[in-house]
mmCIF file of C-alpha atoms in Angstrom:
data_model
loop_
_atom_site.group_PDB
_atom_site.id
_atom_site.type_symbol
_atom_site.label_atom_id
_atom_site.label_comp_id
_atom_site.label_asym_id
_atom_site.label_seq_id
_atom_site.Cartn_x
_atom_site.Cartn_y
_atom_site.Cartn_z
ATOM 1 C CA MET A 17 0.019 0.006 0.014
ATOM 2 C CA LEU A 18 2.891 2.380 0.758
ATOM 3 C CA HIS A 19 4.189 2.060 -2.831
ATOM 4 C CA LEU A 20 0.731 3.014 -4.072
ATOM 5 C CA PHE A 21 0.497 5.963 -1.722
ATOM 6 C CA LEU A 22 3.841 7.300 -2.962
ATOM 7 C CA GLN A 23 2.871 6.826 -6.597
ATOM 8 C CA LEU A 24 -0.432 8.642 -6.075
ATOM 9 C CA PHE A 25 1.245 11.450 -4.190
ATOM 10 C CA GLU A 26 3.750 12.037 -6.966
ATOM 11 C CA GLU A 27 0.994 12.060 -9.532
ATOM 12 C CA CYS A 28 -1.059 14.469 -7.451
ATOM 13 C CA LEU A 29 1.865 16.865 -7.258
ATOM 14 C CA ALA A 30 2.629 16.644 -10.999
ATOM 15 C CA ALA A 31 -0.939 16.796 -12.359
ATOM 16 C CA ASP A 32 -1.946 19.365 -14.932
ATOM 17 C CA TYR A 33 -4.699 21.171 -12.981
ATOM 18 C CA ARG A 34 -7.619 23.131 -14.315
ATOM 19 C CA GLU A 35 -8.974 26.047 -12.271
ATOM 20 C CA VAL A 36 -12.696 26.760 -12.148
ATOM 21 C CA GLU A 37 -15.023 28.791 -9.893
ATOM 22 C CA ASN A 38 -13.959 29.465 -6.288
ATOM 23 C CA ALA A 39 -10.362 28.726 -7.297
ATOM 24 C CA ALA A 40 -11.134 25.019 -7.392
ATOM 25 C CA ASN A 41 -8.275 23.124 -9.031
ATOM 26 C CA TYR A 42 -8.821 19.605 -10.266
ATOM 27 C CA ALA A 43 -7.389 17.100 -12.764
ATOM 28 C CA TYR A 44 -8.437 13.701 -13.939
ATOM 29 C CA ARG A 45 -7.396 10.947 -16.213
ATOM 30 C CA ARG A 46 -8.964 7.647 -17.406
ATOM 31 C CA GLU A 47 -7.271 4.440 -18.274
ATOM 32 C CA GLU A 48 -8.653 1.252 -19.805
ATOM 33 C CA THR A 49 -8.761 -1.917 -17.757
ATOM 34 C CA GLU A 50 -9.975 -5.409 -18.581
ATOM 35 C CA LYS A 51 -13.338 -4.628 -16.955
ATOM 36 C CA GLY A 52 -13.931 -1.064 -18.136
ATOM 37 C CA GLU A 53 -12.178 2.147 -17.234
ATOM 38 C CA ARG A 54 -10.358 3.372 -14.132
ATOM 39 C CA LEU A 55 -10.919 7.042 -13.320
ATOM 40 C CA PHE A 56 -8.291 9.009 -11.394
ATOM 41 C CA ILE A 57 -9.294 12.346 -9.834
ATOM 42 C CA PHE A 58 -6.784 14.764 -8.280
ATOM 43 C CA PHE A 59 -7.224 17.957 -6.214
ATOM 44 C CA GLU A 60 -4.485 20.490 -5.765
ATOM 45 C CA LYS A 61 -3.161 22.054 -2.527
ATOM 46 C CA SER A 62 -3.905 25.677 -1.575
ATOM 47 C CA HIS A 63 -2.090 28.191 -3.733
ATOM 48 C CA GLY A 64 -3.946 31.485 -3.516
ATOM 49 C CA VAL A 65 -5.941 33.957 -1.423
ATOM 50 C CA THR A 66 -9.329 32.446 -2.390
ATOM 51 C CA ASP A 67 -8.192 29.003 -1.237
ATOM 52 C CA TRP A 68 -7.160 30.331 2.140
ATOM 53 C CA LEU A 69 -10.371 32.260 2.603
ATOM 54 C CA ASN A 70 -12.272 29.039 1.963
ATOM 55 C CA ASN A 71 -9.943 27.103 4.262
ATOM 56 C CA LEU A 72 -10.608 29.521 7.061
ATOM 57 C CA ASP A 73 -14.398 29.479 6.726
ATOM 58 C CA PHE A 74 -14.845 27.030 9.594
ATOM 59 C CA SER A 75 -18.604 27.468 9.879
ATOM 60 C CA ALA A 76 -20.550 24.202 9.531
ATOM 61 C CA ARG A 77 -23.142 23.732 6.814
ATOM 62 C CA PRO A 78 -25.541 20.862 6.217
ATOM 63 C CA TYR A 79 -24.797 18.820 3.122
ATOM 64 C CA LYS A 80 -28.484 18.656 2.152
ATOM 65 C CA GLU A 81 -27.944 16.644 -1.041
ATOM 66 C CA MET A 82 -27.357 13.464 0.963
ATOM 67 C CA ASP A 83 -29.754 11.369 3.012
ATOM 68 C CA PRO A 84 -29.512 11.460 5.972
ATOM 69 C CA VAL A 85 -28.240 15.012 6.143
ATOM 70 C CA TRP A 86 -24.814 15.593 7.670
ATOM 71 C CA SER A 87 -22.750 18.720 8.238
ATOM 72 C CA CYS A 88 -19.329 19.766 7.026
ATOM 73 C CA HIS A 89 -16.874 22.660 6.614
ATOM 74 C CA ALA A 90 -18.582 25.452 4.702
ATOM 75 C CA GLY A 91 -15.497 26.599 2.793
ATOM 76 C CA PHE A 92 -14.646 23.152 1.485
ATOM 77 C CA LEU A 93 -18.285 22.484 0.601
ATOM 78 C CA ARG A 94 -18.363 25.715 -1.399
ATOM 79 C CA VAL A 95 -15.345 24.689 -3.442
ATOM 80 C CA TRP A 96 -16.555 21.122 -3.952
ATOM 81 C CA SER A 97 -19.922 22.464 -5.148
ATOM 82 C CA SER A 98 -18.072 24.461 -7.795
ATOM 83 C CA VAL A 99 -15.937 21.635 -9.127
ATOM 84 C CA LYS A 100 -18.513 18.820 -8.851
ATOM 85 C CA LYS A 101 -20.407 19.631 -12.006
ATOM 86 C CA TYR A 102 -17.242 19.299 -14.104
ATOM 87 C CA LEU A 103 -16.459 15.863 -12.775
ATOM 88 C CA THR A 104 -19.990 14.418 -12.597
ATOM 89 C CA PRO A 105 -20.136 13.221 -16.248
ATOM 90 C CA HIS A 106 -17.012 11.156 -15.626
ATOM 91 C CA MET A 107 -18.002 9.922 -12.134
ATOM 92 C CA LEU A 108 -21.429 8.767 -13.304
ATOM 93 C CA ASP A 109 -20.261 7.312 -16.606
ATOM 94 C CA PRO A 110 -21.210 3.549 -16.439
ATOM 95 C CA SER A 111 -18.073 2.627 -18.352
ATOM 96 C CA VAL A 112 -16.065 3.724 -15.305
ATOM 97 C CA THR A 113 -15.682 0.591 -13.115
ATOM 98 C CA GLU A 114 -13.052 1.826 -10.623
ATOM 99 C CA VAL A 115 -12.200 5.275 -9.181
ATOM 100 C CA THR A 116 -9.229 6.632 -7.271
ATOM 101 C CA VAL A 117 -9.543 10.068 -5.662
ATOM 102 C CA VAL A 118 -6.434 11.870 -4.397
ATOM 103 C CA GLY A 119 -5.811 15.306 -2.858
ATOM 104 C CA TYR A 120 -3.059 17.087 -0.952
ATOM 105 C CA SER A 121 -3.721 19.611 1.828
ATOM 106 C CA HIS A 122 -6.744 21.739 0.807
ATOM 107 C CA GLY A 123 -7.160 19.184 -2.018
ATOM 108 C CA GLY A 124 -7.370 16.430 0.558
ATOM 109 C CA ALA A 125 -10.511 17.974 1.964
ATOM 110 C CA LEU A 126 -12.079 18.052 -1.518
ATOM 111 C CA ALA A 127 -11.105 14.378 -1.918
ATOM 112 C CA VAL A 128 -13.092 13.596 1.242
ATOM 113 C CA LEU A 129 -16.253 15.088 -0.279
ATOM 114 C CA CYS A 130 -15.633 13.629 -3.716
ATOM 115 C CA HIS A 131 -15.160 10.156 -2.269
ATOM 116 C CA GLU A 132 -18.469 10.361 -0.463
ATOM 117 C CA TYR A 133 -20.271 11.651 -3.571
ATOM 118 C CA LEU A 134 -19.014 8.593 -5.475
ATOM 119 C CA TRP A 135 -20.029 6.242 -2.670
ATOM 120 C CA PHE A 136 -23.535 7.709 -2.611
ATOM 121 C CA HIS A 137 -24.150 7.940 -6.388
ATOM 122 C CA ARG A 138 -22.228 4.832 -7.513
ATOM 123 C CA PRO A 139 -23.320 2.014 -5.209
ATOM 124 C CA ASP A 140 -22.050 -0.400 -7.832
ATOM 125 C CA LEU A 141 -18.495 0.825 -7.192
ATOM 126 C CA ARG A 142 -18.386 0.979 -3.427
ATOM 127 C CA GLU A 143 -15.725 -1.699 -3.102
ATOM 128 C CA ARG A 144 -13.711 -0.175 -5.920
ATOM 129 C CA ILE A 145 -13.434 3.456 -4.774
ATOM 130 C CA LEU A 146 -10.124 4.413 -3.148
ATOM 131 C CA GLY A 147 -9.584 7.803 -1.653
ATOM 132 C CA VAL A 148 -6.354 9.334 -0.213
ATOM 133 C CA GLY A 149 -5.909 12.745 1.401
ATOM 134 C CA PHE A 150 -2.283 13.710 2.057
ATOM 135 C CA GLY A 151 -2.000 16.308 4.786
ATOM 136 C CA ALA A 152 -5.751 16.732 4.716
ATOM 137 C CA PRO A 153 -7.675 18.888 7.199
ATOM 138 C CA ARG A 154 -10.791 17.811 9.032
ATOM 139 C CA VAL A 155 -13.977 18.173 6.980
ATOM 140 C CA LEU A 156 -16.998 16.696 8.825
ATOM 141 C CA TYR A 157 -18.683 18.445 11.686
ATOM 142 C CA GLY A 158 -20.291 16.885 14.766
ATOM 143 C CA CYS A 159 -20.692 13.284 15.844
ATOM 144 C CA VAL A 160 -20.658 11.170 12.714
ATOM 145 C CA PRO A 161 -23.048 8.199 12.940
ATOM 146 C CA PRO A 162 -21.537 4.803 12.042
ATOM 147 C CA GLU A 163 -23.792 4.475 8.973
ATOM 148 C CA ILE A 164 -22.337 7.722 7.647
ATOM 149 C CA ALA A 165 -18.739 7.040 8.679
ATOM 150 C CA LEU A 166 -18.913 3.798 6.739
ATOM 151 C CA ARG A 167 -18.892 5.756 3.495
ATOM 152 C CA TRP A 168 -15.158 6.481 3.990
ATOM 153 C CA GLU A 169 -14.240 2.898 4.755
ATOM 154 C CA HIS A 170 -11.745 3.003 1.863
ATOM 155 C CA PHE A 171 -10.468 6.546 2.432
ATOM 156 C CA TYR A 172 -7.070 7.207 3.943
ATOM 157 C CA VAL A 173 -5.842 10.463 5.581
ATOM 158 C CA ILE A 174 -2.050 10.490 5.550
ATOM 159 C CA ARG A 175 -0.590 12.639 8.371
ATOM 160 C CA ASN A 176 3.168 13.299 8.554
ATOM 161 C CA ALA A 177 4.404 13.797 12.122
ATOM 162 C CA ASN A 178 2.798 16.918 13.653
ATOM 163 C CA ASP A 179 1.512 18.392 10.392
ATOM 164 C CA PRO A 180 -0.685 21.264 11.624
ATOM 165 C CA VAL A 181 -3.025 21.235 8.686
ATOM 166 C CA THR A 182 -4.242 17.744 9.655
ATOM 167 C CA HIS A 183 -5.244 19.196 13.072
ATOM 168 C CA LEU A 184 -7.458 21.885 11.528
ATOM 169 C CA PRO A 185 -10.130 22.884 12.186
ATOM 170 C CA PRO A 186 -9.271 22.147 15.820
ATOM 171 C CA ARG A 187 -11.094 19.198 17.329
ATOM 172 C CA PHE A 188 -12.629 21.346 20.068
ATOM 173 C CA THR A 189 -14.581 23.186 17.328
ATOM 174 C CA GLY A 190 -16.504 19.985 16.573
ATOM 175 C CA TYR A 191 -14.703 18.818 13.471
ATOM 176 C CA CYS A 192 -13.369 15.304 12.933
ATOM 177 C CA HIS A 193 -11.527 13.125 10.467
ATOM 178 C CA VAL A 194 -13.231 10.279 8.677
ATOM 179 C CA GLY A 195 -11.783 7.159 7.123
ATOM 180 C CA ASN A 196 -8.450 5.651 8.136
ATOM 181 C CA LEU A 197 -5.776 7.898 9.688
ATOM 182 C CA VAL A 198 -2.303 6.740 8.666
ATOM 183 C CA GLU A 199 0.443 8.428 10.659
ATOM 184 C CA ILE A 200 3.934 8.580 9.202
ATOM 185 C CA GLY A 201 7.124 10.353 10.249
ATOM 186 C CA ARG A 202 8.510 11.154 13.712
ATOM 187 C CA LYS A 203 7.303 14.321 15.475
ATOM 188 C CA SER A 204 10.780 14.943 16.800
ATOM 189 C CA ASP A 205 12.078 15.316 13.241
ATOM 190 C CA TYR A 206 9.853 18.214 12.188
ATOM 191 C CA ASP A 207 8.431 21.516 13.248
ATOM 192 C CA GLY A 208 4.874 22.169 12.161
ATOM 193 C CA VAL A 209 5.549 23.956 8.886
ATOM 194 C CA ASN A 210 8.118 21.497 7.628
ATOM 195 C CA ALA A 211 5.952 18.505 8.442
ATOM 196 C CA HIS A 212 3.437 19.704 5.830
ATOM 197 C CA ARG A 213 5.866 20.244 3.005
ATOM 198 C CA PRO A 214 5.540 17.865 0.005
ATOM 199 C CA GLU A 215 9.204 16.923 0.199
ATOM 200 C CA SER A 216 8.596 15.773 3.820
ATOM 201 C CA TYR A 217 5.722 13.530 2.811
ATOM 202 C CA ARG A 218 7.741 12.111 -0.016
ATOM 203 C CA ALA A 219 10.787 11.456 2.199
ATOM 204 C CA GLU A 220 8.750 9.729 4.899
ATOM 205 C CA LEU A 221 6.866 7.501 2.468
ATOM 206 C CA LYS A 222 10.160 6.508 0.861
ATOM 207 C CA ARG A 223 11.724 5.844 4.286
ATOM 208 C CA LEU A 224 8.858 3.554 5.242
ATOM 209 C CA ILE A 225 9.053 1.701 1.937
ATOM 210 C CA HIS A 226 12.791 1.129 2.403
ATOM 211 C CA SER A 227 12.293 -0.081 5.936
ATOM 212 C CA GLU A 228 9.921 -2.793 4.708
ATOM 213 C CA GLU A 229 12.228 -4.035 1.975
#
């Protein structure tokens, strides 16, 4: 799994992103498989003022499209609502038989919402949806019922050491992570800022891979 995480992280960093409303940056590619097509979706890290304004909009909003209703980070929901319409034709295409969703930092939060959208709208793919958020912040608000949390059964939040972004919004504000939290790196090796850098994630994933060989 570590090799796959590293491969997806490198591809997420190198993707050719398209920017749409609310400074939402996404990329995708499709590849043929024996059983159909595999769709890869990537979301970019923060890189501008609009991204940071959305990141800091901690207010909770109900995600009314889903049943039952659950609440999430208003800023991330705003950006996801902007980019969703561009990806929906690919996500709902019946020729797509497997999907991988990847994001880094701000993009990791969008990956959380994208993963859930796929789970909800593509029940035929639920065992073939993989999501990964590198250095992703918290997205969901409140106590998440088990039947809702199950939607991220195949989603992984990768946290390097004491990466501060993965601790935002603070837990005391009511936000939580969903999916599987995978902790890499040693806290003693990094200060907060350096723990979030892409080169730090790359180095720690490589170190773990080498330690298993």
